[in-house]
Amino acid sequence: MKRTGSLPHPIKSIAELHRLLEIVKPKHPLVSVIDFSKTTCFSDEKLRSVSYDFYCIALKKNFAGKMRYGQNYYDFDEGVMTFFSPNQVITTDINPDSKLEGWWLVLHPDFIRGYPLEKRLSSYNFFPMR
């Protein structure tokens, strides 16, 4: 059963993301590198549509499913590299039996606050506008 018209589930912290993925807690509260092969797919329907309070850069292999951001769905069966800005809504339809591989860098905006990179991130076209 697919939800329609529902609000995305906000994932407020990197520690919360680690709990949802059923992996050990992060070593740092504002930055983490996650090995997808060690994660569990979200099984709760309320997590089909989420928004993160942090930047996400992911390189995935063996992704069997579709992701929607903006108004379009994208098919990433051959692999994918994704970039998400904080508070962007992502909807995922993934086969829970996928043997997902790859890496996921998550970075809270506070980690770069006050540094030149903070101002430059908005100029990178691969991060959608917030």
XYZ file of N, CA and C in Angstrom:
390
model
N 0.845 -1.175 0.000
C 0.000 0.000 0.000
C 0.892 1.239 0.000
N 0.687 2.105 -0.943
C 1.491 3.317 -1.050
C 0.741 4.484 -0.457
N 1.481 5.302 0.258
C 0.890 6.501 0.838
C 0.808 7.565 -0.237
N -0.219 8.319 -0.191
C -0.334 9.455 -1.093
C -0.725 10.669 -0.286
N -0.138 11.786 -0.591
C -0.475 13.020 0.088
C 0.045 13.115 1.507
N 0.901 12.222 1.921
C 1.416 12.234 3.280
C 2.646 13.111 3.385
N 2.878 13.599 4.570
C 4.082 14.379 4.811
C 5.280 13.443 4.892
N 6.447 13.904 4.474
C 7.629 13.065 4.613
C 8.022 12.931 6.085
N 8.633 11.827 6.418
C 9.138 11.610 7.773
C 10.461 12.357 7.909
N 10.568 13.298 8.851
C 11.831 14.027 9.004
C 12.851 13.192 9.787
N 14.047 13.070 9.247
C 15.145 12.421 9.960
C 16.043 13.557 10.422
N 15.989 13.830 11.718
C 16.563 15.039 12.288
C 18.048 14.958 12.600
N 18.591 13.749 12.767
C 20.001 13.659 13.150
C 20.658 12.460 12.485
N 21.967 12.512 12.430
C 22.741 11.396 11.875
C 22.611 10.188 12.796
N 22.535 10.408 14.099
C 22.338 9.300 15.037
C 20.999 8.597 14.773
N 19.949 9.374 14.493
C 18.644 8.783 14.181
C 18.737 7.947 12.910
N 19.432 8.448 11.896
C 19.611 7.691 10.657
C 20.297 6.358 10.943
N 21.343 6.371 11.742
C 22.046 5.137 12.095
C 21.100 4.147 12.786
N 20.257 4.642 13.691
C 19.301 3.757 14.368
C 18.332 3.133 13.372
N 17.799 3.946 12.457
C 16.851 3.443 11.467
C 17.485 2.405 10.537
N 18.769 2.589 10.232
C 19.482 1.654 9.351
C 20.009 0.435 10.110
N 19.823 0.452 11.432
C 20.248 -0.645 12.295
C 21.760 -0.884 12.220
N 22.512 0.224 12.315
C 23.968 0.151 12.339
C 24.478 0.839 13.609
N 25.751 0.614 13.928
C 26.313 1.191 15.149
C 26.204 2.711 15.106
N 26.141 3.303 16.302
C 25.973 4.759 16.367
C 27.195 5.444 15.732
N 26.980 6.646 15.208
C 28.087 7.354 14.546
C 29.172 7.745 15.534
N 30.399 7.850 15.032
C 31.524 8.265 15.878
C 31.525 9.771 16.103
N 30.845 10.500 15.219
C 30.755 11.955 15.328
C 29.297 12.344 15.080
N 28.738 13.287 15.834
C 27.321 13.626 15.656
C 27.001 14.410 14.381
N 28.021 14.979 13.719
C 27.751 15.856 12.571
C 28.230 15.312 11.233
N 28.939 14.185 11.210
C 29.420 13.625 9.950
C 29.569 12.115 10.101
N 29.247 11.386 9.031
C 29.391 9.938 9.059
C 29.551 9.421 7.630
N 30.273 8.318 7.511
C 30.377 7.585 6.250
C 29.780 6.210 6.515
N 28.770 5.856 5.738
C 28.008 4.631 5.961
C 28.270 3.661 4.817
N 28.563 2.420 5.168
C 28.749 1.331 4.201
C 27.373 0.710 3.959
N 26.835 0.885 2.739
C 25.494 0.372 2.447
C 25.379 -1.134 2.641
N 26.461 -1.872 2.452
C 26.382 -3.331 2.592
C 26.109 -3.748 4.035
N 26.253 -2.831 4.975
C 26.020 -3.129 6.394
C 24.654 -2.626 6.880
N 23.863 -2.075 5.967
C 22.587 -1.463 6.356
C 21.412 -2.392 6.084
N 20.286 -2.033 6.690
C 19.013 -2.703 6.469
C 18.092 -1.693 5.801
N 17.354 -2.130 4.797
C 16.395 -1.229 4.143
C 15.302 -0.842 5.127
N 14.820 0.394 5.005
C 13.689 0.822 5.811
C 12.512 -0.101 5.493
N 11.900 -0.680 6.506
C 10.757 -1.547 6.252
C 9.442 -0.879 6.647
N 9.521 0.198 7.380
C 8.336 0.903 7.838
C 7.810 1.794 6.712
N 6.547 1.641 6.374
C 5.948 2.413 5.282
C 6.055 3.922 5.516
N 6.045 4.364 6.777
C 6.143 5.803 7.049
C 7.508 6.355 6.619
N 8.496 5.481 6.385
C 9.828 5.933 5.981
C 10.034 5.875 4.469
N 8.983 5.580 3.737
C 9.086 5.554 2.272
C 9.398 6.946 1.726
N 8.865 7.956 2.377
C 9.121 9.343 2.005
C 9.762 10.031 3.208
N 10.973 10.553 3.007
C 11.726 11.147 4.118
C 12.341 12.472 3.695
N 12.763 13.224 4.693
C 13.619 14.387 4.474
C 14.701 14.326 5.541
N 15.912 14.666 5.148
C 17.053 14.636 6.054
C 17.418 16.066 6.436
N 17.865 16.279 7.664
C 18.307 17.603 8.097
C 19.791 17.808 7.823
N 20.336 17.070 6.873
C 21.770 17.123 6.578
C 21.987 16.827 5.105
N 23.179 17.122 4.631
C 23.565 16.821 3.255
C 23.832 15.324 3.124
N 23.507 14.785 1.955
C 23.750 13.371 1.676
C 24.418 13.238 0.312
N 25.493 12.500 0.269
C 26.142 12.136 -0.987
C 26.274 10.622 -0.955
N 25.686 9.953 -1.938
C 25.686 8.493 -1.921
C 26.133 7.943 -3.267
N 26.907 6.892 -3.200
C 27.324 6.122 -4.373
C 26.823 4.709 -4.128
N 25.843 4.275 -4.937
C 25.179 2.999 -4.703
C 25.347 2.074 -5.899
N 25.544 0.793 -5.588
C 25.526 -0.266 -6.591
C 24.455 -1.266 -6.178
N 23.900 -1.952 -7.171
C 22.871 -2.973 -6.926
C 21.607 -2.383 -6.315
N 21.297 -1.159 -6.680
C 20.074 -0.519 -6.200
C 18.929 -0.971 -7.101
N 18.020 -1.753 -6.560
C 16.868 -2.226 -7.331
C 15.636 -1.471 -6.855
N 15.281 -0.429 -7.576
C 14.122 0.359 -7.195
C 14.093 1.689 -7.902
N 13.244 2.556 -7.402
C 13.104 3.896 -7.965
C 13.126 4.902 -6.836
N 13.640 6.089 -7.164
C 13.642 7.200 -6.212
C 12.960 8.376 -6.874
N 12.262 9.144 -6.052
C 11.651 10.369 -6.562
C 12.151 11.525 -5.732
N 12.664 12.516 -6.442
C 12.894 13.805 -5.810
C 12.465 14.840 -6.812
N 11.919 15.918 -6.292
C 11.230 16.845 -7.178
C 9.941 16.178 -7.629
N 9.605 16.338 -8.875
C 8.365 15.782 -9.404
C 8.572 14.501 -10.207
N 9.815 14.034 -10.308
C 10.099 12.897 -11.189
C 10.651 11.691 -10.440
N 10.338 10.504 -10.974
C 10.937 9.261 -10.501
C 12.146 8.963 -11.370
N 13.167 8.390 -10.754
C 14.381 8.014 -11.467
C 14.673 6.549 -11.183
N 15.052 5.825 -12.235
C 15.367 4.406 -12.143
C 16.884 4.269 -12.086
N 17.384 3.649 -11.035
C 18.824 3.571 -10.822
C 19.325 2.138 -10.786
N 18.743 1.250 -11.583
C 19.113 -0.158 -11.538
C 20.591 -0.412 -11.831
N 21.228 0.440 -12.601
C 22.634 0.237 -12.950
C 23.592 0.867 -11.939
N 23.075 1.487 -10.942
C 23.908 2.187 -9.971
C 23.574 3.662 -10.002
N 23.992 4.360 -8.965
C 23.591 5.752 -8.879
C 24.528 6.508 -7.945
N 24.692 7.769 -8.239
C 25.326 8.699 -7.324
C 24.303 9.806 -7.098
N 23.945 10.014 -5.824
C 22.927 11.016 -5.517
C 23.486 12.078 -4.579
N 22.914 13.259 -4.686
C 23.273 14.408 -3.855
C 21.974 15.017 -3.356
N 21.795 15.089 -2.036
C 20.597 15.690 -1.470
C 20.980 16.788 -0.498
N 20.272 17.891 -0.587
C 20.430 19.005 0.343
C 19.551 18.763 1.558
N 19.836 19.440 2.667
C 18.958 19.313 3.835
C 17.521 19.690 3.497
N 16.599 18.947 4.072
C 15.155 19.179 3.965
C 14.558 18.875 2.600
N 15.311 18.282 1.713
C 14.759 17.858 0.433
C 13.974 16.572 0.647
N 12.827 16.434 0.001
C 11.977 15.256 0.158
C 12.398 14.192 -0.852
N 12.630 12.971 -0.342
C 13.024 11.850 -1.178
C 12.048 10.718 -0.922
N 11.475 10.188 -1.988
C 10.570 9.047 -1.889
C 11.243 7.878 -2.585
N 11.267 6.728 -1.914
C 11.985 5.577 -2.437
C 11.077 4.362 -2.498
N 11.108 3.685 -3.642
C 10.495 2.367 -3.797
C 11.652 1.426 -4.074
N 12.042 0.641 -3.068
C 13.204 -0.231 -3.209
C 12.807 -1.668 -2.891
N 13.399 -2.582 -3.624
C 13.214 -3.993 -3.354
C 13.983 -4.318 -2.083
N 13.313 -4.734 -1.001
C 14.014 -4.985 0.262
C 15.004 -6.137 0.193
N 14.937 -6.954 -0.855
C 15.880 -8.063 -1.017
C 17.141 -7.651 -1.766
N 17.253 -6.369 -2.117
C 18.438 -5.877 -2.824
C 19.686 -6.091 -1.986
N 20.769 -6.387 -2.629
C 22.078 -6.505 -1.968
C 22.835 -5.210 -2.230
N 22.352 -4.150 -1.629
C 22.883 -2.817 -1.863
C 24.339 -2.719 -1.416
N 25.143 -2.069 -2.238
C 26.547 -1.825 -1.924
C 26.832 -0.358 -2.191
N 27.936 0.121 -1.639
C 28.362 1.490 -1.874
C 28.558 2.239 -0.573
N 28.663 3.551 -0.703
C 28.990 4.409 0.438
C 28.074 5.616 0.471
N 27.841 6.105 1.690
C 26.949 7.236 1.907
C 27.630 8.199 2.881
N 27.917 9.395 2.412
C 28.475 10.445 3.254
C 27.322 11.336 3.685
N 27.153 11.500 5.000
C 26.129 12.400 5.534
C 26.840 13.469 6.350
N 26.438 14.709 6.130
C 27.153 15.851 6.692
C 26.138 16.888 7.174
N 26.130 17.135 8.466
C 25.208 18.125 9.027
C 25.719 19.523 8.680
N 24.831 20.454 8.334
C 25.262 21.821 7.998
C 26.083 22.496 9.097
N 25.860 22.146 10.345
C 26.635 22.744 11.437
C 28.130 22.398 11.339
N 28.446 21.292 10.687
C 29.839 20.864 10.560
C 30.662 21.863 9.738
N 30.004 22.529 8.790
C 30.719 23.475 7.915
C 30.320 24.927 8.165
N 29.438 25.158 9.135
C 28.966 26.521 9.416
C 30.146 27.436 9.741
N 30.173 28.580 9.072
C 31.227 29.560 9.300
C 32.458 29.357 8.437
N 32.488 28.287 7.646
C 33.613 28.027 6.750
C 33.224 28.407 5.318
N 34.199 28.702 4.455
C 33.883 29.076 3.072
C 33.035 28.035 2.331
N 33.209 26.761 2.648
C 32.432 25.718 1.973
C 30.934 25.912 2.176
N 30.541 26.437 3.306
C 29.118 26.658 3.577
C 28.486 27.537 2.495
N 29.169 28.613 2.134
C 28.634 29.532 1.121
C 28.739 28.956 -0.285
N 29.742 28.137 -0.517
C 29.975 27.595 -1.860
C 29.033 26.458 -2.223
N 28.511 25.734 -1.239
C 27.672 24.578 -1.549
C 26.476 24.935 -2.421
N 25.869 26.083 -2.188
C 24.696 26.452 -2.985
C 25.046 26.709 -4.448
N 26.307 26.952 -4.754
C 26.698 27.185 -6.146
C 26.949 25.877 -6.910
N 27.007 24.749 -6.194
C 27.219 23.471 -6.866
C 25.892 22.969 -7.409
N 25.815 22.765 -8.708
C 24.560 22.380 -9.345
C 24.066 21.000 -8.943
N 24.933 20.147 -8.427
C 24.479 18.803 -8.094
C 23.728 18.766 -6.763
N 23.778 19.849 -5.969
C 22.937 19.945 -4.787
C 21.699 20.757 -5.159
N 20.525 20.132 -5.159
C 19.320 20.874 -5.501
C 19.102 22.033 -4.533
N 18.437 23.040 -5.009
C 18.128 24.208 -4.184
C 17.246 23.792 -3.020
N 17.450 24.432 -1.883
C 16.634 24.134 -0.691
C 15.374 24.932 -0.717
